[in-house]
PDB file of C-alpha atoms in Angstrom:
ATOM      1  CA  GLN X   1       0.000   0.000   0.000  1.00  0.00           C
ATOM      2  CA  GLN X   2       1.479   3.308  -1.119  1.00  0.00           C
ATOM      3  CA  PRO X   3       1.903   5.861   1.701  1.00  0.00           C
ATOM      4  CA  VAL X   4      -0.029   9.098   1.321  1.00  0.00           C
ATOM      5  CA  GLN X   5       1.895  12.344   1.290  1.00  0.00           C
ATOM      6  CA  SER X   6       0.473  15.761   1.969  1.00  0.00           C
ATOM      7  CA  PRO X   7       0.459  18.372   0.721  1.00  0.00           C
ATOM      8  CA  GLN X   8       0.987  17.480  -2.929  1.00  0.00           C
ATOM      9  CA  ALA X   9       2.697  20.791  -3.550  1.00  0.00           C
ATOM     10  CA  VAL X  10       3.799  23.791  -1.536  1.00  0.00           C
ATOM     11  CA  ILE X  11       5.286  27.136  -2.485  1.00  0.00           C
ATOM     12  CA  LEU X  12       7.398  29.057  -0.014  1.00  0.00           C
ATOM     13  CA  ARG X  13       9.417  32.202   0.150  1.00  0.00           C
ATOM     14  CA  GLU X  14      12.999  31.862   1.268  1.00  0.00           C
ATOM     15  CA  GLY X  15      13.168  31.723   5.050  1.00  0.00           C
ATOM     16  CA  GLU X  16       9.704  30.261   5.567  1.00  0.00           C
ATOM     17  CA  ASP X  17       9.010  26.893   7.184  1.00  0.00           C
ATOM     18  CA  ALA X  18       7.214  23.864   5.778  1.00  0.00           C
ATOM     19  CA  VAL X  19       5.944  20.509   6.973  1.00  0.00           C
ATOM     20  CA  ILE X  20       5.467  17.483   4.736  1.00  0.00           C
ATOM     21  CA  ASN X  21       3.452  14.571   6.058  1.00  0.00           C
ATOM     22  CA  CYS X  22       3.564  10.892   5.209  1.00  0.00           C
ATOM     23  CA  SER X  23       0.887   8.482   6.338  1.00  0.00           C
ATOM     24  CA  SER X  24       0.627   4.725   5.941  1.00  0.00           C
ATOM     25  CA  SER X  25      -2.190   2.245   6.483  1.00  0.00           C
ATOM     26  CA  LYS X  26       0.314  -0.467   7.422  1.00  0.00           C
ATOM     27  CA  ALA X  27       2.450  -0.909  10.492  1.00  0.00           C
ATOM     28  CA  LEU X  28       5.866   0.509   9.770  1.00  0.00           C
ATOM     29  CA  TYR X  29       9.363  -0.487  10.731  1.00  0.00           C
ATOM     30  CA  SER X  30      11.034   2.550   9.213  1.00  0.00           C
ATOM     31  CA  VAL X  31      10.401   5.680   7.187  1.00  0.00           C
ATOM     32  CA  HIS X  32      12.883   7.069   4.695  1.00  0.00           C
ATOM     33  CA  TRP X  33      12.973  10.543   3.194  1.00  0.00           C
ATOM     34  CA  TYR X  34      14.472  11.458  -0.180  1.00  0.00           C
ATOM     35  CA  ARG X  35      14.646  14.635  -2.229  1.00  0.00           C
ATOM     36  CA  GLN X  36      14.774  14.730  -5.988  1.00  0.00           C
ATOM     37  CA  LYS X  37      15.633  17.825  -7.976  1.00  0.00           C
ATOM     38  CA  HIS X  38      14.367  18.109 -11.514  1.00  0.00           C
ATOM     39  CA  GLY X  39      16.375  15.894 -13.840  1.00  0.00           C
ATOM     40  CA  GLU X  40      18.460  14.443 -11.052  1.00  0.00           C
ATOM     41  CA  ALA X  41      18.581  11.257  -9.014  1.00  0.00           C
ATOM     42  CA  PRO X  42      16.763  11.134  -5.687  1.00  0.00           C
ATOM     43  CA  ILE X  43      19.133  11.681  -2.792  1.00  0.00           C
ATOM     44  CA  PHE X  44      18.845  10.337   0.707  1.00  0.00           C
ATOM     45  CA  LEU X  45      17.900  12.694   3.522  1.00  0.00           C
ATOM     46  CA  MET X  46      17.306  10.495   6.546  1.00  0.00           C
ATOM     47  CA  ILE X  47      15.901   7.277   7.959  1.00  0.00           C
ATOM     48  CA  LEU X  48      13.679   7.023  11.012  1.00  0.00           C
ATOM     49  CA  LEU X  49      13.503   3.636  12.641  1.00  0.00           C
ATOM     50  CA  LYS X  50      10.787   2.259  14.861  1.00  0.00           C
ATOM     51  CA  GLY X  51      11.684   3.164  18.408  1.00  0.00           C
ATOM     52  CA  GLY X  52      14.206   5.720  17.215  1.00  0.00           C
ATOM     53  CA  GLU X  53      14.493   9.380  18.004  1.00  0.00           C
ATOM     54  CA  GLN X  54      13.570  12.348  15.931  1.00  0.00           C
ATOM     55  CA  LYS X  55      16.323  13.037  13.439  1.00  0.00           C
ATOM     56  CA  GLY X  56      17.739  16.232  12.089  1.00  0.00           C
ATOM     57  CA  HIS X  57      20.093  17.383   9.419  1.00  0.00           C
ATOM     58  CA  ASP X  58      20.974  21.055   9.308  1.00  0.00           C
ATOM     59  CA  LYS X  59      17.554  22.747   9.207  1.00  0.00           C
ATOM     60  CA  ILE X  60      15.705  19.649   8.021  1.00  0.00           C
ATOM     61  CA  SER X  61      14.339  17.298  10.640  1.00  0.00           C
ATOM     62  CA  ALA X  62      11.754  14.552  10.835  1.00  0.00           C
ATOM     63  CA  SER X  63       9.638  12.673  13.296  1.00  0.00           C
ATOM     64  CA  PHE X  64       8.050   9.227  13.262  1.00  0.00           C
ATOM     65  CA  ASN X  65       4.879   8.387  15.144  1.00  0.00           C
ATOM     66  CA  GLU X  66       4.775   4.593  15.164  1.00  0.00           C
ATOM     67  CA  LYS X  67       1.319   4.328  16.689  1.00  0.00           C
ATOM     68  CA  LYS X  68      -0.220   6.547  14.029  1.00  0.00           C
ATOM     69  CA  GLN X  69       2.032   5.169  11.280  1.00  0.00           C
ATOM     70  CA  GLN X  70       2.909   8.686  10.301  1.00  0.00           C
ATOM     71  CA  SER X  71       6.036  10.671   9.685  1.00  0.00           C
ATOM     72  CA  SER X  72       6.565  14.364   9.200  1.00  0.00           C
ATOM     73  CA  LEU X  73       9.454  16.199   7.568  1.00  0.00           C
ATOM     74  CA  TYR X  74      10.165  19.685   8.878  1.00  0.00           C
ATOM     75  CA  LEU X  75      12.014  22.242   6.781  1.00  0.00           C
ATOM     76  CA  THR X  76      13.001  25.291   8.787  1.00  0.00           C
ATOM     77  CA  ALA X  77      14.074  28.636   7.347  1.00  0.00           C
ATOM     78  CA  SER X  78      13.904  27.231   3.840  1.00  0.00           C
ATOM     79  CA  GLN X  79      16.622  27.951   1.340  1.00  0.00           C
ATOM     80  CA  LEU X  80      16.429  28.046  -2.445  1.00  0.00           C
ATOM     81  CA  SER X  81      18.369  24.783  -2.498  1.00  0.00           C
ATOM     82  CA  TYR X  82      15.501  23.018  -0.710  1.00  0.00           C
ATOM     83  CA  SER X  83      13.380  23.140  -3.859  1.00  0.00           C
ATOM     84  CA  GLY X  84      12.566  19.741  -5.268  1.00  0.00           C
ATOM     85  CA  THR X  85      10.221  16.816  -4.854  1.00  0.00           C
ATOM     86  CA  TYR X  86      10.271  15.086  -1.483  1.00  0.00           C
ATOM     87  CA  PHE X  87       9.407  11.420  -1.252  1.00  0.00           C
ATOM     88  CA  CYS X  88       8.785   9.331   1.802  1.00  0.00           C
ATOM     89  CA  GLY X  89       9.511   5.639   1.551  1.00  0.00           C
ATOM     90  CA  THR X  90       8.092   3.147   4.013  1.00  0.00           C
ATOM     91  CA  ASP X  91       9.363  -0.223   5.076  1.00  0.00           C
ATOM     92  CA  SER X  92       7.154  -2.710   6.886  1.00  0.00           C
ATOM     93  CA  GLY X  93      10.093  -4.823   7.974  1.00  0.00           C
ATOM     94  CA  GLY X  94      10.074  -8.604   7.973  1.00  0.00           C
ATOM     95  CA  SER X  95      12.868  -8.987   5.447  1.00  0.00           C
ATOM     96  CA  ASN X  96      10.748  -7.204   2.881  1.00  0.00           C
ATOM     97  CA  TYR X  97      13.721  -5.634   1.088  1.00  0.00           C
ATOM     98  CA  LYS X  98      11.651  -2.944  -0.555  1.00  0.00           C
ATOM     99  CA  LEU X  99      10.680   0.628   0.033  1.00  0.00           C
ATOM    100  CA  THR X 100       7.203   1.752  -0.907  1.00  0.00           C
ATOM    101  CA  PHE X 101       7.301   5.395  -1.895  1.00  0.00           C
ATOM    102  CA  GLY X 102       4.595   8.012  -1.780  1.00  0.00           C
ATOM    103  CA  LYS X 103       3.713  10.103  -4.816  1.00  0.00           C
ATOM    104  CA  GLY X 104       5.871  12.958  -3.643  1.00  0.00           C
ATOM    105  CA  THR X 105       5.492  16.552  -2.510  1.00  0.00           C
ATOM    106  CA  LEU X 106       6.734  19.275  -4.821  1.00  0.00           C
ATOM    107  CA  LEU X 107       8.380  22.034  -2.815  1.00  0.00           C
ATOM    108  CA  THR X 108       9.208  25.316  -4.504  1.00  0.00           C
ATOM    109  CA  VAL X 109      11.191  27.954  -2.651  1.00  0.00           C
ATOM    110  CA  ASN X 110      11.152  31.395  -4.210  1.00  0.00           C
ATOM    111  CA  PRO X 111      13.455  34.325  -3.409  1.00  0.00           C
TER     112      PRO X 111
ATOM    113  CA  LYS F   1      33.984   6.619  -5.361  1.00  0.00           C
ATOM    114  CA  ALA F   2      31.899   6.150  -8.495  1.00  0.00           C
ATOM    115  CA  GLY F   3      28.150   6.399  -8.110  1.00  0.00           C
ATOM    116  CA  VAL F   4      25.427   4.235  -9.578  1.00  0.00           C
ATOM    117  CA  THR F   5      25.650   4.172 -13.358  1.00  0.00           C
ATOM    118  CA  GLN F   6      22.688   3.488 -15.588  1.00  0.00           C
ATOM    119  CA  THR F   7      22.774   2.959 -19.328  1.00  0.00           C
ATOM    120  CA  PRO F   8      21.395   4.011 -21.659  1.00  0.00           C
ATOM    121  CA  ARG F   9      20.231   7.351 -20.316  1.00  0.00           C
ATOM    122  CA  TYR F  10      17.632   7.887 -23.012  1.00  0.00           C
ATOM    123  CA  LEU F  11      15.997   5.581 -25.468  1.00  0.00           C
ATOM    124  CA  ILE F  12      13.030   5.532 -27.793  1.00  0.00           C
ATOM    125  CA  LYS F  13      11.242   2.333 -28.723  1.00  0.00           C
ATOM    126  CA  THR F  14       8.042   1.421 -30.518  1.00  0.00           C
ATOM    127  CA  ARG F  15       5.184  -0.646 -29.222  1.00  0.00           C
ATOM    128  CA  GLY F  16       5.868  -4.356 -29.263  1.00  0.00           C
ATOM    129  CA  GLN F  17       9.623  -4.040 -29.048  1.00  0.00           C
ATOM    130  CA  GLN F  18      11.671  -5.042 -26.055  1.00  0.00           C
ATOM    131  CA  VAL F  19      14.280  -3.125 -24.102  1.00  0.00           C
ATOM    132  CA  THR F  20      17.132  -3.940 -21.761  1.00  0.00           C
ATOM    133  CA  LEU F  21      18.399  -1.444 -19.212  1.00  0.00           C
ATOM    134  CA  SER F  22      21.641  -1.775 -17.321  1.00  0.00           C
ATOM    135  CA  CYS F  23      22.709  -0.708 -13.842  1.00  0.00           C
ATOM    136  CA  SER F  24      26.176  -0.762 -12.299  1.00  0.00           C
ATOM    137  CA  PRO F  25      25.973  -0.323  -8.528  1.00  0.00           C
ATOM    138  CA  ILE F  26      28.459   1.350  -6.259  1.00  0.00           C
ATOM    139  CA  SER F  27      31.452  -0.860  -5.677  1.00  0.00           C
ATOM    140  CA  GLY F  28      30.822  -3.171  -2.741  1.00  0.00           C
ATOM    141  CA  HIS F  29      27.041  -2.835  -2.844  1.00  0.00           C
ATOM    142  CA  ARG F  30      25.328  -6.163  -3.261  1.00  0.00           C
ATOM    143  CA  SER F  31      21.709  -5.064  -3.422  1.00  0.00           C
ATOM    144  CA  VAL F  32      20.139  -3.505  -6.492  1.00  0.00           C
ATOM    145  CA  SER F  33      16.567  -2.266  -6.642  1.00  0.00           C
ATOM    146  CA  TRP F  34      14.632  -1.010  -9.646  1.00  0.00           C
ATOM    147  CA  TYR F  35      11.882   1.586  -9.622  1.00  0.00           C
ATOM    148  CA  GLN F  36       9.592   3.002 -12.286  1.00  0.00           C
ATOM    149  CA  GLN F  37       8.898   6.710 -12.004  1.00  0.00           C
ATOM    150  CA  THR F  38       6.010   8.332 -13.835  1.00  0.00           C
ATOM    151  CA  PRO F  39       4.476  11.783 -13.333  1.00  0.00           C
ATOM    152  CA  GLY F  40       2.026  11.764 -10.471  1.00  0.00           C
ATOM    153  CA  GLN F  41       2.745   8.193  -9.381  1.00  0.00           C
ATOM    154  CA  GLY F  42       6.021   8.590  -7.573  1.00  0.00           C
ATOM    155  CA  LEU F  43       8.429   5.685  -7.544  1.00  0.00           C
ATOM    156  CA  GLN F  44       6.899   2.270  -8.090  1.00  0.00           C
ATOM    157  CA  PHE F  45       8.959  -0.689  -6.895  1.00  0.00           C
ATOM    158  CA  LEU F  46       9.796  -3.234  -9.579  1.00  0.00           C
ATOM    159  CA  PHE F  47      12.168  -5.723  -7.947  1.00  0.00           C
ATOM    160  CA  GLU F  48      15.200  -6.127  -5.729  1.00  0.00           C
ATOM    161  CA  TYR F  49      18.196  -8.369  -6.209  1.00  0.00           C
ATOM    162  CA  PHE F  50      20.878  -9.450  -3.784  1.00  0.00           C
ATOM    163  CA  SER F  51      23.720 -11.774  -4.672  1.00  0.00           C
ATOM    164  CA  GLU F  52      22.031 -12.733  -7.938  1.00  0.00           C
ATOM    165  CA  THR F  53      18.753 -13.648  -6.207  1.00  0.00           C
ATOM    166  CA  GLN F  54      15.496 -11.803  -6.574  1.00  0.00           C
ATOM    167  CA  ARG F  55      14.225 -11.229  -3.051  1.00  0.00           C
ATOM    168  CA  ASN F  56      11.144  -9.168  -3.777  1.00  0.00           C
ATOM    169  CA  LYS F  57       8.999  -8.178  -6.700  1.00  0.00           C
ATOM    170  CA  GLY F  58       6.486  -5.402  -7.174  1.00  0.00           C
ATOM    171  CA  ASN F  59       3.074  -5.533  -8.819  1.00  0.00           C
ATOM    172  CA  PHE F  60       4.146  -5.401 -12.424  1.00  0.00           C
ATOM    173  CA  PRO F  61       3.225  -7.801 -15.222  1.00  0.00           C
ATOM    174  CA  GLY F  62       5.544 -10.604 -16.229  1.00  0.00           C
ATOM    175  CA  ARG F  63       6.776  -8.524 -19.161  1.00  0.00           C
ATOM    176  CA  PHE F  64       9.061  -6.861 -16.636  1.00  0.00           C
ATOM    177  CA  SER F  65      11.979  -9.011 -15.622  1.00  0.00           C
ATOM    178  CA  GLY F  66      15.439  -8.563 -14.254  1.00  0.00           C
ATOM    179  CA  ARG F  67      18.593 -10.284 -13.259  1.00  0.00           C
ATOM    180  CA  GLN F  68      21.782  -9.654 -11.368  1.00  0.00           C
ATOM    181  CA  PHE F  69      25.228 -10.866 -12.248  1.00  0.00           C
ATOM    182  CA  SER F  70      27.994 -12.104  -9.989  1.00  0.00           C
ATOM    183  CA  ASN F  71      29.643  -8.656 -10.043  1.00  0.00           C
ATOM    184  CA  SER F  72      26.362  -7.164  -8.738  1.00  0.00           C
ATOM    185  CA  ARG F  73      25.596  -5.418 -12.010  1.00  0.00           C
ATOM    186  CA  SER F  74      21.943  -5.705 -12.866  1.00  0.00           C
ATOM    187  CA  GLU F  75      19.764  -5.568 -15.930  1.00  0.00           C
ATOM    188  CA  MET F  76      16.065  -5.217 -16.354  1.00  0.00           C
ATOM    189  CA  ASN F  77      14.125  -6.180 -19.422  1.00  0.00           C
ATOM    190  CA  VAL F  78      10.722  -5.116 -20.628  1.00  0.00           C
ATOM    191  CA  SER F  79       9.221  -7.169 -23.417  1.00  0.00           C
ATOM    192  CA  THR F  80       6.326  -6.342 -25.718  1.00  0.00           C
ATOM    193  CA  LEU F  81       6.485  -2.663 -24.880  1.00  0.00           C
ATOM    194  CA  GLU F  82       3.290  -0.698 -24.357  1.00  0.00           C
ATOM    195  CA  LEU F  83       2.753   3.060 -24.474  1.00  0.00           C
ATOM    196  CA  GLY F  84       2.221   3.028 -20.709  1.00  0.00           C
ATOM    197  CA  ASP F  85       5.734   1.738 -20.152  1.00  0.00           C
ATOM    198  CA  SER F  86       7.093   5.182 -20.975  1.00  0.00           C
ATOM    199  CA  ALA F  87       8.798   6.264 -17.784  1.00  0.00           C
ATOM    200  CA  LEU F  88      12.029   6.975 -15.995  1.00  0.00           C
ATOM    201  CA  TYR F  89      13.509   3.738 -14.705  1.00  0.00           C
ATOM    202  CA  LEU F  90      15.665   4.230 -11.653  1.00  0.00           C
ATOM    203  CA  CYS F  91      18.145   1.819 -10.218  1.00  0.00           C
ATOM    204  CA  ALA F  92      19.312   2.056  -6.632  1.00  0.00           C
ATOM    205  CA  SER F  93      22.058   0.193  -4.851  1.00  0.00           C
ATOM    206  CA  SER F  94      22.750  -0.406  -1.191  1.00  0.00           C
ATOM    207  CA  TRP F  95      24.890  -2.594   1.021  1.00  0.00           C
ATOM    208  CA  ASP F  96      22.223  -5.116   1.817  1.00  0.00           C
ATOM    209  CA  GLY F  97      18.839  -3.826   0.673  1.00  0.00           C
ATOM    210  CA  GLY F  98      17.635  -3.619   4.238  1.00  0.00           C
ATOM    211  CA  THR F  99      16.794  -0.388   5.959  1.00  0.00           C
ATOM    212  CA  GLY F 100      19.925   1.333   4.761  1.00  0.00           C
ATOM    213  CA  GLU F 101      20.356   4.285   2.483  1.00  0.00           C
ATOM    214  CA  LEU F 102      19.599   3.775  -1.188  1.00  0.00           C
ATOM    215  CA  PHE F 103      21.947   5.341  -3.724  1.00  0.00           C
ATOM    216  CA  PHE F 104      20.078   6.110  -6.920  1.00  0.00           C
ATOM    217  CA  GLY F 105      21.342   6.392 -10.441  1.00  0.00           C
ATOM    218  CA  GLU F 106      20.130   9.168 -12.728  1.00  0.00           C
ATOM    219  CA  GLY F 107      17.836   6.769 -14.506  1.00  0.00           C
ATOM    220  CA  SER F 108      17.049   5.554 -17.988  1.00  0.00           C
ATOM    221  CA  ARG F 109      14.284   7.512 -19.667  1.00  0.00           C
ATOM    222  CA  LEU F 110      12.262   5.244 -21.906  1.00  0.00           C
ATOM    223  CA  THR F 111       9.823   6.609 -24.452  1.00  0.00           C
ATOM    224  CA  VAL F 112       7.518   4.176 -26.209  1.00  0.00           C
ATOM    225  CA  LEU F 113       5.913   5.400 -29.423  1.00  0.00           C
TER     226      LEU F 113
END
């Protein structure tokens, strides 16, 4: 089952904050976040494991609510370089060896 | 350290033809996953290989197949191409295909006419 991401698109001005949500109908072992710029390969941002802590990277952080099977990605004081499509990938564990990605959230940061 | 390399980067085929795409993972990575990316659908999982064994397969018809060689390089094949197969096909490698970071290639963009 593909996780649901919201919003589908968001437009920000440089310096503003944004939250991207990822929700699954299945129990999750981990949530992965990737960013893809137009014409480029997706790049890894972070992994949140079941029972793990909230993670952060520079001004991008994420949380994982295991009970609600939800994860949120927080972008603080956005920069132009944050523009791109953000994908969450979910893993249900059990030697599944696959990530199921959401449809993505297009983030545009304007000057 | 070289990244994931996919060839060809672009190709155009006609309906009914078949296509083979190649992926060379990062040196030392033994897991290779394939994803289909189309506008509005995100990344759809095709299959994952580890040490020449397919460990998981997505919900795609049997026209989509793949394999992995002893050097971890992987190929995927699509037979009897349909217009709907037009997409960006992404390959990703990782150490073990578990919950680790995936390293994606830039993809092979297939257009079916």
